[in-house]
Amino acid sequence: MELNNFLKKRKIPLAWLLLTRQPLRILVAIAGIAFAGILMFMQLGFRDGLFDASVTVHKLFDADLVLISPRSKSSISMSGFPRRRLIQAMAHKDVIGTTAVNWNFLLWRNPENLSTRSILALGFEPSKPLLIESNFERKADTLKNKGRVLFDDLSRDEFGPISAWFKEGRLVETEVAGKRVRVSGIVSLGPSFGADGNLITSSETYLQLSPGNPKGSIEIGLVRLKKGSDIENVVRSLNLSLPSDVKVMSLKSFIDFEKNYWKSSTSIGFIFTLGAAMGFVVGCVIVYQILYSDVSDHLPEYATLMAMGYNLKSLLGVVAREGLILSVMGYIPAYVSGQALYALVRSSTKLPVEMSFSRALTIFCLILFMCMGSALAAMKKLADADPAEIF
Amino acid sequence: MNNINNNTLDIVSLNHWYGHGEMRRHVLQSVSMEISPGEVVLLTGPSGCGKTTLLTLIGALRKVQDGDLKVLGKQLFGASRKTRQKLRKNIGMIFQGHNLLRCLTAEQNVQMGADLLNGFSYKARRAQSREWLRTVGLEDHLSKLPHDLSGGQKQRVAIARALAARPKLLLADEPTSALDSSTGREIVDLLKKLASEQSCSVLMVTHDPRILDVADRLLRMEDGQILPSV
Ligand SMILES: Nc1ncnc2c1ncn2[C@@H]1O[C@H](COP(=O)(O)OP(=O)(O)OP(=O)(O)O)[C@@H](O)[C@H]1O
Ligand SMILES: [Mg+2]
């Protein structure tokens, strides 16, 4: 019914024809908008991807609460605290289990070309839960032997073709911190800006690999609570009862704590947001230029239409529709290229850069705003169309 | 006579000035005239005597400064922008240049005129536009851009566009000046024929002495004044 009415009432699609009869101009406009869109997709994608990547491991922890040292600032600078605190935490009636985790960077030797690279190593007691991952318990079991490690197959390629070799059934051995280790399993965690790769091992092996680690000191304590416990309440009472050399927080605030470090203590967020803003400004300038020269070129024709009895509003509508058409036609290639570039970034940096719906929508809104704003500015020129001047 | 007349155009002592202060020029001096429905009136006069100015005032393209100007029963002295814009829908205009929209085909150009009509479906308006182009003899050039049409053909499209909005008054400012004489003659004959079929009044400014005979009435203008007819 609505559609029928529209089909009946529709008029010559002037905005569309004005644009499409000037293929060069519309191509420049689309290229400009798409460029701006791609820039925004990349910058915001990197920014969000970085923030998400900084917590790839955090998100997998099998824990309700996390204990860290108050001196820890982020995953790349974790300080230790006494492991005893976890035993003290067990005294709380809602706590049903804990896991002590060592967390530090060690040098990994690529077994293929023998170069070394810093890798994030996690040490824990293999009999206790660590990650929420299918089959993790079975893999953790293999760590009960000394000198065994689980390797993260999402680590960057520079660490060597570990998972490929492992899946072929080869015996994969290499050196970590100068000591011999054997890969006994593969996990999927993902690298972050801080860590190019991850490995998991038992506390025992970990201490062998990093003998300088103070005795009884850990970087992260995972705490699991009874089903249905009030997390905030337990956090509060543990923070009161435990000494001040340890800080208790929920897993969610631990994740936010890490993200906030990257957001506030580094200029990464600012830089990428600025990059996106630059794209936006460049896009605005291009669209404004295009629409302004389009209106100027067609001024006598707009004046003719006014002389024929078209009101100013309908002519402003033509310019607005030109903006709308440009925004859609520029967004589509930007979206497609964004998808392609994200895939490229994922495969080359292994960063979890995804086309999220909210970002896709945000950028569409930005492009729409860019085009409509420029159209609005270009409309000022329409005021120069004086029908009295055309005779 | 009855106070309520139904003349297409009624002008009583219309004055118009251009510029301000020292530069102020009195271009229309107490012009009075009228056009009855269906009448074809030609306006001639030397260059700069104010013909185009008069036409733009009648066409509601300019604000009336002084005097009575009634077009299709609407007083234009003191009329708002909105009133003038609405009135323009009922006045067809044909310009010296064709003033077609370059990016539209002949058919689409004519439909820009037809689109001003309310109450017709898109298809009906398109059919009317084609019919108008057929009437002006351009049925083979429906989808050509103005760029690909000759001067005479363009002016025919312009006539079709003006008439497609079914105006009650048609204003034409030297519609033949860009055309050679025989084409000009054809265009003017066509204009007159179509206008009279629609019982549409015509006011045409021309310098072309060869087309004066199409007029029902001839007005001469000099120095901003209409000379008494002889
Ligand atoms: N916008 C304007 N501002 C100031 N003066 C103007 C303007 N338009 C026209 N004039 C002047 O007003 C006078 C009348 O001009 P108009 O265009 O009405 O003459 P015209 O009879 O149409 O002449 P032509 O036959 O050459 O077209 C001229 O002297 C012209 O210079
Ligand atoms: Mg003139």
XYZ file of C-alpha atoms and ligand atoms in Angstrom:
653
model
C 0.000 0.000 0.000
C 2.719 2.421 1.111
C 4.905 1.300 -1.739
C 2.065 1.656 -4.197
C 1.470 5.154 -2.989
C 5.148 5.929 -3.318
C 5.307 4.514 -6.832
C 2.336 6.632 -7.821
C 3.590 9.841 -6.265
C 7.233 9.575 -7.169
C 8.830 12.142 -9.401
C 11.855 12.280 -11.624
C 14.779 11.181 -9.401
C 16.643 14.404 -10.016
C 19.351 13.894 -7.357
C 20.214 10.493 -8.746
C 20.315 11.760 -12.345
C 22.379 14.834 -11.451
C 24.976 12.570 -9.879
C 25.005 9.711 -12.333
C 25.177 11.850 -15.454
C 28.552 13.064 -14.213
C 30.393 9.778 -13.772
C 33.757 11.374 -13.081
C 32.441 13.568 -10.327
C 30.553 10.775 -8.623
C 33.582 8.497 -8.907
C 35.762 11.063 -7.182
C 33.120 11.498 -4.513
C 32.746 7.776 -3.934
C 36.499 7.293 -3.867
C 36.834 10.112 -1.328
C 34.068 8.844 0.917
C 35.270 5.262 0.642
C 38.780 6.385 1.489
C 37.537 8.223 4.546
C 35.427 5.221 5.503
C 38.296 2.768 5.107
C 40.513 4.998 7.201
C 37.894 5.102 9.929
C 37.305 1.348 9.718
C 41.026 0.662 10.028
C 41.725 3.122 12.819
C 38.736 2.211 14.932
C 39.221 -1.471 14.128
C 42.826 -1.357 15.282
C 41.858 0.555 18.389
C 39.091 -1.861 19.408
C 41.163 -4.841 18.288
C 44.037 -3.707 20.461
C 41.812 -3.278 23.469
C 40.171 -6.657 22.863
C 43.513 -8.316 22.240
C 44.914 -7.025 25.467
C 42.496 -9.309 27.302
C 42.434 -12.439 25.141
C 43.940 -14.526 27.938
C 42.123 -12.693 30.730
C 38.781 -13.550 29.222
C 39.605 -17.262 29.249
C 40.509 -17.478 32.944
C 38.378 -19.942 34.881
C 37.783 -17.623 37.832
C 35.255 -15.385 39.553
C 37.795 -13.252 41.380
C 41.371 -12.330 40.650
C 44.135 -11.406 43.061
C 46.973 -9.228 41.842
C 49.627 -7.107 43.413
C 48.610 -3.453 43.813
C 51.861 -2.615 42.022
C 50.776 -4.432 38.863
C 49.881 -1.906 36.200
C 49.107 -4.150 33.254
C 49.786 -7.540 31.730
C 53.175 -6.346 30.514
C 54.319 -5.269 33.968
C 52.962 -7.698 36.517
C 54.399 -7.629 40.039
C 54.459 -10.559 42.390
C 52.689 -11.120 45.715
C 52.946 -13.934 48.278
C 51.230 -17.110 47.213
C 50.038 -17.531 50.837
C 47.349 -14.949 50.198
C 45.437 -17.524 48.172
C 45.436 -19.946 51.088
C 44.192 -17.128 53.306
C 41.479 -16.385 50.791
C 40.339 -20.006 51.014
C 39.222 -19.201 54.542
C 36.274 -17.240 53.183
C 33.186 -19.407 53.232
C 32.189 -18.663 49.613
C 35.563 -19.559 48.116
C 35.658 -23.083 46.695
C 38.962 -23.115 44.832
C 42.040 -21.150 43.861
C 44.804 -21.364 41.268
C 48.191 -19.705 41.597
C 49.465 -18.356 38.306
C 52.927 -17.155 37.390
C 52.982 -14.721 34.545
C 56.077 -13.359 32.876
C 57.876 -12.921 29.584
C 60.555 -15.470 28.626
C 62.707 -15.926 25.529
C 61.493 -18.561 23.097
C 63.798 -20.014 20.473
C 62.246 -20.635 17.089
C 63.195 -24.282 16.411
C 63.216 -23.701 12.670
C 65.605 -20.753 12.326
C 66.891 -20.609 15.923
C 66.071 -16.924 16.446
C 64.695 -15.926 19.836
C 61.679 -13.871 20.732
C 59.874 -12.830 23.883
C 56.835 -14.959 24.727
C 54.337 -14.697 27.563
C 54.689 -17.729 29.827
C 51.999 -18.812 32.297
C 52.841 -21.252 35.053
C 50.194 -23.028 37.150
C 49.536 -26.270 38.968
C 48.257 -28.596 36.250
C 45.832 -30.304 38.607
C 43.894 -27.084 39.044
C 41.611 -25.299 36.637
C 43.113 -22.431 34.648
C 41.292 -21.767 31.398
C 37.793 -22.298 30.200
C 38.624 -24.215 27.071
C 37.339 -27.542 25.862
C 39.754 -30.392 26.566
C 41.998 -28.147 28.577
C 42.162 -30.560 31.515
C 43.465 -33.335 29.312
C 46.128 -31.065 27.845
C 47.029 -29.767 31.310
C 47.591 -33.354 32.368
C 50.540 -33.594 29.970
C 52.238 -30.794 31.885
C 52.635 -33.006 34.908
C 55.811 -34.254 33.264
C 58.735 -31.887 33.669
C 59.854 -29.677 30.828
C 56.540 -29.774 28.950
C 54.730 -26.711 27.584
C 51.438 -25.984 25.810
C 51.942 -23.669 22.853
C 49.384 -21.098 21.665
C 48.784 -21.778 17.974
C 47.526 -18.204 17.470
C 50.976 -16.908 18.360
C 52.740 -14.977 15.641
C 54.521 -16.999 12.963
C 57.933 -15.758 14.140
C 57.876 -18.381 16.898
C 58.117 -21.124 14.302
C 55.684 -23.586 12.741
C 55.048 -25.192 16.108
C 51.440 -26.208 15.806
C 51.908 -27.422 12.224
C 54.785 -29.618 13.281
C 52.909 -30.787 16.323
C 49.839 -31.717 14.299
C 52.014 -33.649 11.867
C 52.962 -35.765 14.864
C 56.532 -34.553 15.048
C 58.313 -34.240 18.327
C 58.627 -30.492 18.814
C 61.455 -29.470 21.105
C 63.029 -26.083 21.582
C 64.589 -23.834 24.184
C 62.825 -21.429 26.503
C 65.079 -19.139 28.505
C 67.967 -21.350 27.485
C 66.396 -24.559 28.810
C 65.117 -27.482 26.821
C 61.300 -27.877 26.629
C 58.994 -30.131 24.673
C 55.614 -29.036 23.278
C 53.010 -31.410 24.629
C 49.877 -29.702 23.421
C 48.326 -26.832 21.512
C 45.930 -24.217 22.868
C 44.212 -21.246 21.226
C 44.552 -18.000 23.128
C 45.658 -15.272 20.742
C 48.416 -12.678 20.855
C 47.987 -9.151 22.159
C 49.885 -5.916 21.611
C 51.847 -6.782 24.744
C 52.568 -10.412 23.922
C 53.275 -11.845 20.477
C 52.623 -15.363 21.713
C 51.742 -17.430 24.736
C 52.819 -20.654 26.336
C 51.456 -22.476 29.351
C 53.460 -24.717 31.622
C 53.412 -26.145 35.121
C 54.600 -24.115 38.089
C 57.443 -26.539 38.477
C 58.709 -26.121 34.934
C 58.078 -22.389 35.129
C 60.367 -22.057 38.123
C 63.012 -24.014 36.276
C 62.732 -21.699 33.295
C 62.916 -18.580 35.413
C 65.012 -19.427 38.433
C 65.209 -15.771 39.510
C 61.544 -15.834 40.491
C 61.307 -15.164 44.263
C 60.193 -18.225 46.141
C 56.480 -18.379 46.869
C 55.729 -15.339 44.741
C 53.019 -15.368 42.072
C 51.636 -12.699 39.758
C 47.984 -13.731 39.520
C 45.703 -15.626 41.872
C 42.481 -17.047 40.492
C 39.614 -17.565 42.935
C 36.459 -19.538 42.230
C 33.312 -18.958 44.280
C 30.307 -21.014 45.187
C 27.451 -20.756 42.702
C 25.225 -17.824 43.522
C 27.658 -15.958 45.758
C 27.528 -12.189 45.751
C 30.773 -11.392 43.946
C 30.974 -7.753 44.992
C 30.406 -8.691 48.581
C 33.202 -11.278 48.587
C 35.553 -8.812 46.881
C 34.854 -6.286 49.622
C 35.327 -8.648 52.510
C 38.488 -10.214 51.036
C 40.003 -6.794 50.436
C 39.350 -6.020 54.095
C 40.669 -9.278 55.497
C 43.758 -9.706 53.292
C 46.932 -7.642 53.784
C 47.442 -4.666 51.534
C 50.133 -6.348 49.419
C 47.341 -7.864 47.368
C 44.314 -6.477 45.572
C 41.097 -8.463 44.990
C 38.825 -7.760 42.052
C 36.174 -9.508 40.038
C 37.246 -11.098 36.763
C 35.270 -8.452 34.923
C 37.066 -5.590 36.663
C 40.348 -7.384 35.998
C 39.504 -7.343 32.284
C 38.463 -3.684 32.463
C 41.603 -2.907 34.464
C 43.733 -4.256 31.637
C 41.724 -2.512 28.922
C 41.824 0.750 30.840
C 45.579 0.572 31.016
C 45.789 0.561 27.233
C 43.077 3.151 26.947
C 44.361 5.664 29.477
C 48.022 5.020 30.202
C 49.022 4.910 26.548
C 48.236 7.233 23.671
C 47.076 4.313 21.541
C 43.390 5.109 21.959
C 44.014 8.770 21.255
C 46.186 8.112 18.217
C 43.725 5.778 16.572
C 40.754 7.980 17.374
C 42.658 10.921 15.939
C 43.388 8.874 12.820
C 39.692 8.153 12.431
C 38.892 11.828 12.971
C 41.345 12.762 10.218
C 39.543 10.392 7.873
C 36.284 12.025 8.824
C 37.583 15.527 8.161
C 39.129 14.565 4.823
C 35.831 12.956 3.831
C 33.897 16.083 4.813
C 36.143 18.307 2.725
C 35.862 16.065 -0.326
C 32.085 15.675 -0.150
C 31.605 19.366 0.491
C 33.792 20.257 -2.498
C 31.890 17.876 -4.744
C 28.439 18.985 -3.647
C 29.345 22.661 -3.643
C 30.698 22.573 -7.186
C 27.723 20.471 -8.221
C 25.300 23.084 -6.911
C 27.332 25.931 -8.439
C 27.449 24.233 -11.823
C 23.726 23.687 -11.830
C 22.722 27.036 -10.390
C 20.943 28.239 -13.560
C 19.077 24.959 -13.669
C 18.012 25.258 -10.056
C 16.889 28.810 -10.815
C 14.884 27.504 -13.781
C 13.173 24.974 -11.545
C 12.299 27.741 -9.103
C 10.878 29.784 -11.971
C 8.772 26.788 -12.938
C 7.237 26.756 -9.479
C 9.372 24.296 -7.538
C 9.825 25.572 -4.022
C 13.173 26.037 -2.353
C 12.440 23.165 0.011
C 12.167 20.639 -2.802
C 15.462 21.856 -4.266
C 17.153 21.604 -0.880
C 15.735 18.096 -0.847
C 17.556 17.362 -4.099
C 20.885 18.354 -2.543
C 20.094 16.399 0.613
C 19.277 13.328 -1.456
C 22.528 13.727 -3.342
C 24.272 13.617 0.033
C 22.284 10.550 1.027
C 23.045 8.731 -2.216
C 26.732 9.562 -1.910
C 26.858 8.305 1.649
C 25.362 4.942 0.717
C 27.458 4.586 -2.419
C 30.609 5.516 -0.537
C 29.854 3.334 2.456
C 29.447 0.099 0.524
C 32.990 -0.023 -0.899
C 34.346 1.190 2.446
C 32.551 -1.658 4.215
C 33.721 -4.290 1.738
C 37.328 -3.043 1.815
C 37.110 -2.838 5.589
C 36.125 -6.506 5.748
C 38.981 -7.462 3.424
C 41.534 -5.405 5.332
C 40.352 -6.821 8.651
C 40.896 -10.316 7.289
C 44.354 -9.249 6.163
C 45.161 -7.778 9.579
C 43.863 -10.911 11.308
C 46.016 -13.198 9.214
C 49.152 -11.092 9.392
C 49.021 -9.816 12.975
C 46.601 -12.356 14.503
C 44.881 -9.435 16.210
C 41.184 -10.107 16.851
C 40.015 -7.305 14.551
C 36.412 -8.095 13.681
C 33.747 -6.171 11.790
C 31.458 -5.593 14.722
C 27.920 -4.484 14.014
C 28.263 -1.508 16.309
C 31.384 -0.262 14.542
C 29.827 -0.810 11.120
C 26.839 1.213 12.288
C 28.966 3.916 13.903
C 30.933 4.420 10.723
C 27.802 4.458 8.602
C 26.412 7.151 10.873
C 29.677 9.106 10.626
C 29.613 8.897 6.832
C 25.951 9.861 6.761
C 26.701 12.784 9.053
C 29.667 13.734 6.878
C 27.581 13.733 3.685
C 24.511 15.394 5.144
C 26.612 18.045 6.863
C 28.398 18.786 3.622
C 25.080 18.853 1.769
C 23.752 21.306 4.331
C 26.769 23.557 3.813
C 26.441 23.280 0.025
C 22.760 24.245 0.253
C 23.791 27.759 1.267
C 24.915 28.196 -2.315
C 21.355 27.487 -3.480
C 20.297 30.802 -2.003
C 22.216 32.359 -4.912
C 19.791 30.807 -7.388
C 17.629 33.762 -8.367
C 14.874 32.906 -10.800
C 14.597 36.585 -11.781
C 18.051 36.412 -13.352
C 17.399 33.666 -15.849
C 15.485 35.548 -18.532
C -18.868 46.562 -15.563
C -18.508 43.931 -12.871
C -15.768 44.496 -10.348
C -14.781 40.828 -10.394
C -13.344 40.343 -13.842
C -11.672 37.141 -14.884
C -8.833 38.578 -16.906
C -5.665 36.526 -16.959
C -3.625 39.619 -16.294
C -4.508 43.013 -14.905
C -1.905 45.683 -14.419
C -2.688 49.169 -13.174
C 0.084 51.780 -12.951
C 2.933 49.450 -12.189
C 6.272 51.086 -11.364
C 9.639 49.502 -10.928
C 13.035 50.856 -10.019
C 16.488 49.324 -10.085
C 19.343 50.379 -7.840
C 19.512 52.725 -4.909
C 20.201 56.397 -4.273
C 22.021 58.123 -7.123
C 21.938 54.975 -9.197
C 18.217 54.492 -8.845
C 16.589 54.088 -12.260
C 12.915 54.150 -12.995
C 12.611 51.265 -15.500
C 8.854 50.766 -15.497
C 6.771 53.912 -15.407
C 3.117 53.541 -14.620
C 2.540 50.556 -16.864
C -1.057 49.462 -17.288
C -2.304 46.595 -19.415
C -4.499 43.543 -19.376
C -4.722 40.202 -21.092
C -7.937 38.233 -21.359
C -8.038 34.426 -21.328
C -6.697 32.807 -24.457
C -5.339 36.036 -25.894
C -1.940 36.103 -27.579
C -0.163 39.404 -26.953
C 3.197 40.404 -28.378
C 5.399 42.978 -26.719
C 8.086 44.776 -28.678
C 10.339 47.698 -28.052
C 13.934 48.823 -28.137
C 16.563 47.135 -26.076
C 16.631 48.214 -22.460
C 13.114 49.605 -22.377
C 12.055 47.240 -19.601
C 10.356 44.314 -21.342
C 12.164 41.590 -19.475
C 11.627 43.421 -16.219
C 7.902 43.516 -16.880
C 7.915 39.825 -17.723
C 9.733 38.828 -14.532
C 7.247 40.858 -12.502
C 4.297 39.194 -14.187
C 5.991 35.827 -13.765
C 6.111 36.406 -10.003
C 9.894 36.129 -10.090
C 10.408 39.572 -8.593
C 8.789 41.487 -5.788
C 6.373 44.177 -6.935
C 7.523 47.577 -5.688
C 4.596 49.744 -6.593
C 1.304 49.348 -8.395
C -1.396 46.780 -8.934
C -0.418 43.506 -10.557
C -3.015 40.766 -10.686
C -2.120 37.484 -12.330
C -4.839 34.821 -12.561
C -6.772 36.763 -9.960
C -3.909 36.915 -7.448
C -2.676 40.292 -6.296
C 1.107 40.257 -6.454
C 1.705 43.591 -4.766
C 2.779 42.647 -1.258
C 2.454 38.924 -1.969
C 4.598 36.543 0.072
C 7.345 34.339 -1.342
C 5.118 31.326 -0.861
C 2.231 32.880 -2.782
C 4.538 33.811 -5.620
C 6.078 30.347 -5.737
C 2.651 28.687 -5.851
C 1.444 31.048 -8.519
C 4.465 30.227 -10.664
C 3.149 26.692 -11.046
C 0.338 28.166 -13.158
C 2.590 30.303 -15.308
C 4.573 28.689 -18.058
C 7.844 30.302 -19.020
C 9.920 29.975 -22.130
C 13.269 31.602 -22.103
C 15.622 32.985 -24.688
C 17.977 30.133 -23.977
C 16.121 26.884 -23.642
C 17.183 26.435 -19.975
C 16.670 22.694 -20.092
C 18.243 20.538 -17.409
C 21.395 19.183 -18.986
C 21.384 15.944 -17.072
C 17.836 14.990 -18.040
C 16.593 13.524 -21.290
C 13.993 15.364 -23.337
C 11.281 13.221 -21.821
C 12.498 13.730 -18.275
C 12.773 17.470 -18.837
C 9.163 17.617 -19.900
C 8.190 15.514 -16.947
C 9.792 18.041 -14.602
C 6.934 20.249 -15.816
C 4.312 17.520 -15.511
C 5.531 16.612 -12.025
C 4.211 19.957 -10.809
C 0.680 18.653 -11.323
C -1.008 17.061 -8.355
C -3.258 14.059 -8.553
C -1.648 12.192 -11.401
C 0.286 8.979 -10.992
C 3.867 8.739 -12.141
C 2.813 6.689 -15.143
C 0.130 9.168 -16.102
C 2.580 12.047 -15.870
C 5.087 10.150 -17.965
C 2.456 9.364 -20.566
C 1.489 13.026 -20.683
C 5.101 14.043 -21.134
C 5.467 11.687 -24.071
C 2.243 12.987 -25.528
C 3.523 16.560 -25.301
C 6.754 15.648 -27.012
C 4.765 13.938 -29.746
C 2.695 17.104 -30.138
C 5.805 19.197 -30.647
C 7.088 16.614 -33.129
C 9.854 15.044 -31.101
C 8.502 11.522 -30.676
C 11.775 10.137 -32.028
C 13.950 12.026 -29.573
C 12.405 11.055 -26.254
C 15.561 9.830 -24.608
C 18.059 12.280 -26.038
C 19.923 14.656 -23.797
C 19.630 18.397 -24.594
C 23.253 18.245 -25.710
C 22.247 16.012 -28.626
C 19.352 18.170 -29.820
C 19.386 21.104 -32.233
C 18.455 24.608 -31.095
C 14.959 24.353 -32.534
C 14.436 20.938 -30.996
C 15.557 22.209 -27.622
C 13.109 25.090 -27.828
C 10.354 22.600 -28.683
C 11.223 20.604 -25.583
C 11.082 23.823 -23.593
C 7.603 24.541 -24.972
C 6.476 21.018 -24.147
C 7.876 21.406 -20.631
C 6.104 24.729 -20.108
C 2.785 23.386 -21.371
C 3.066 20.094 -19.464
C 2.357 21.963 -16.240
C -0.927 23.171 -17.866
C -0.372 26.864 -17.260
C -3.072 29.495 -17.723
C -0.525 32.036 -18.827
C 2.566 31.523 -20.911
C 5.394 34.058 -20.820
C 8.037 33.928 -23.500
C 11.079 36.186 -23.728
C 12.470 36.241 -27.256
C 11.938 32.506 -27.710
C 13.088 32.680 -31.323
C 16.196 34.799 -31.012
C 18.540 31.818 -30.915
C 16.904 30.211 -33.930
C 17.067 30.800 -37.660
C 14.068 32.552 -39.113
C 12.165 29.599 -40.547
C 12.641 27.530 -37.392
C 11.612 30.573 -35.362
C 8.457 30.875 -37.376
C 7.631 27.189 -36.837
C 8.184 27.480 -33.102
C 5.964 30.520 -32.767
C 3.190 28.927 -34.826
C 3.394 25.814 -32.697
C 3.312 27.874 -29.538
C 0.254 29.766 -30.674
C -1.580 26.641 -31.800
C -0.945 24.725 -28.592
C -1.721 27.692 -26.367
C -5.043 28.281 -28.043
C -5.908 24.586 -27.762
C -5.321 24.885 -24.008
C -6.997 28.307 -23.922
C -3.825 29.586 -22.374
C -2.970 33.269 -22.708
C 0.410 34.172 -24.134
C 2.602 37.194 -23.561
C 5.616 37.105 -25.813
C 8.482 39.557 -26.028
C 10.076 39.647 -29.456
C 12.306 41.691 -31.700
C 11.513 39.545 -34.667
C 9.320 41.550 -37.083
C 8.439 38.442 -39.080
C 6.370 36.873 -36.375
C 4.276 39.880 -35.358
C 1.289 38.542 -37.308
C 0.635 35.709 -34.834
C -0.472 38.246 -32.265
C -4.075 38.977 -31.363
C -2.763 42.262 -30.084
C 0.536 44.077 -30.299
C 1.981 46.238 -27.530
C 4.882 48.583 -27.997
C 7.050 49.736 -25.176
C 9.514 52.565 -24.941
C 11.468 53.924 -21.995
C 9.494 51.980 -19.481
C 6.118 52.974 -20.805
C 3.581 51.185 -22.951
C 2.707 53.255 -25.963
C -0.955 53.735 -26.806
C -1.901 51.257 -29.512
C -2.351 52.603 -32.994
N 19.042 43.355 -12.251
C 19.162 44.609 -12.700
N 19.720 45.542 -11.929
C 19.868 46.816 -12.354
N 19.451 47.217 -13.531
C 18.867 46.346 -14.368
C 18.702 44.989 -13.991
N 18.086 44.327 -14.988
C 17.890 45.235 -15.956
N 18.351 46.457 -15.601
C 18.265 47.660 -16.387
O 16.906 47.950 -16.529
C 16.621 48.364 -17.849
C 15.539 47.472 -18.450
O 16.087 46.207 -18.629
P 15.303 45.011 -19.300
O 16.142 43.807 -19.213
O 13.943 44.947 -18.730
O 15.214 45.527 -20.817
P 14.687 44.735 -22.088
O 13.611 45.571 -22.641
O 14.359 43.360 -21.772
O 15.941 44.799 -23.038
P 16.393 43.733 -24.139
O 15.489 43.921 -25.291
O 17.788 44.120 -24.445
O 16.292 42.401 -23.507
C 17.925 48.308 -18.608
O 18.435 49.592 -18.728
C 18.817 47.490 -17.756
O 20.121 47.969 -17.841
Mg 15.195 41.388 -22.303
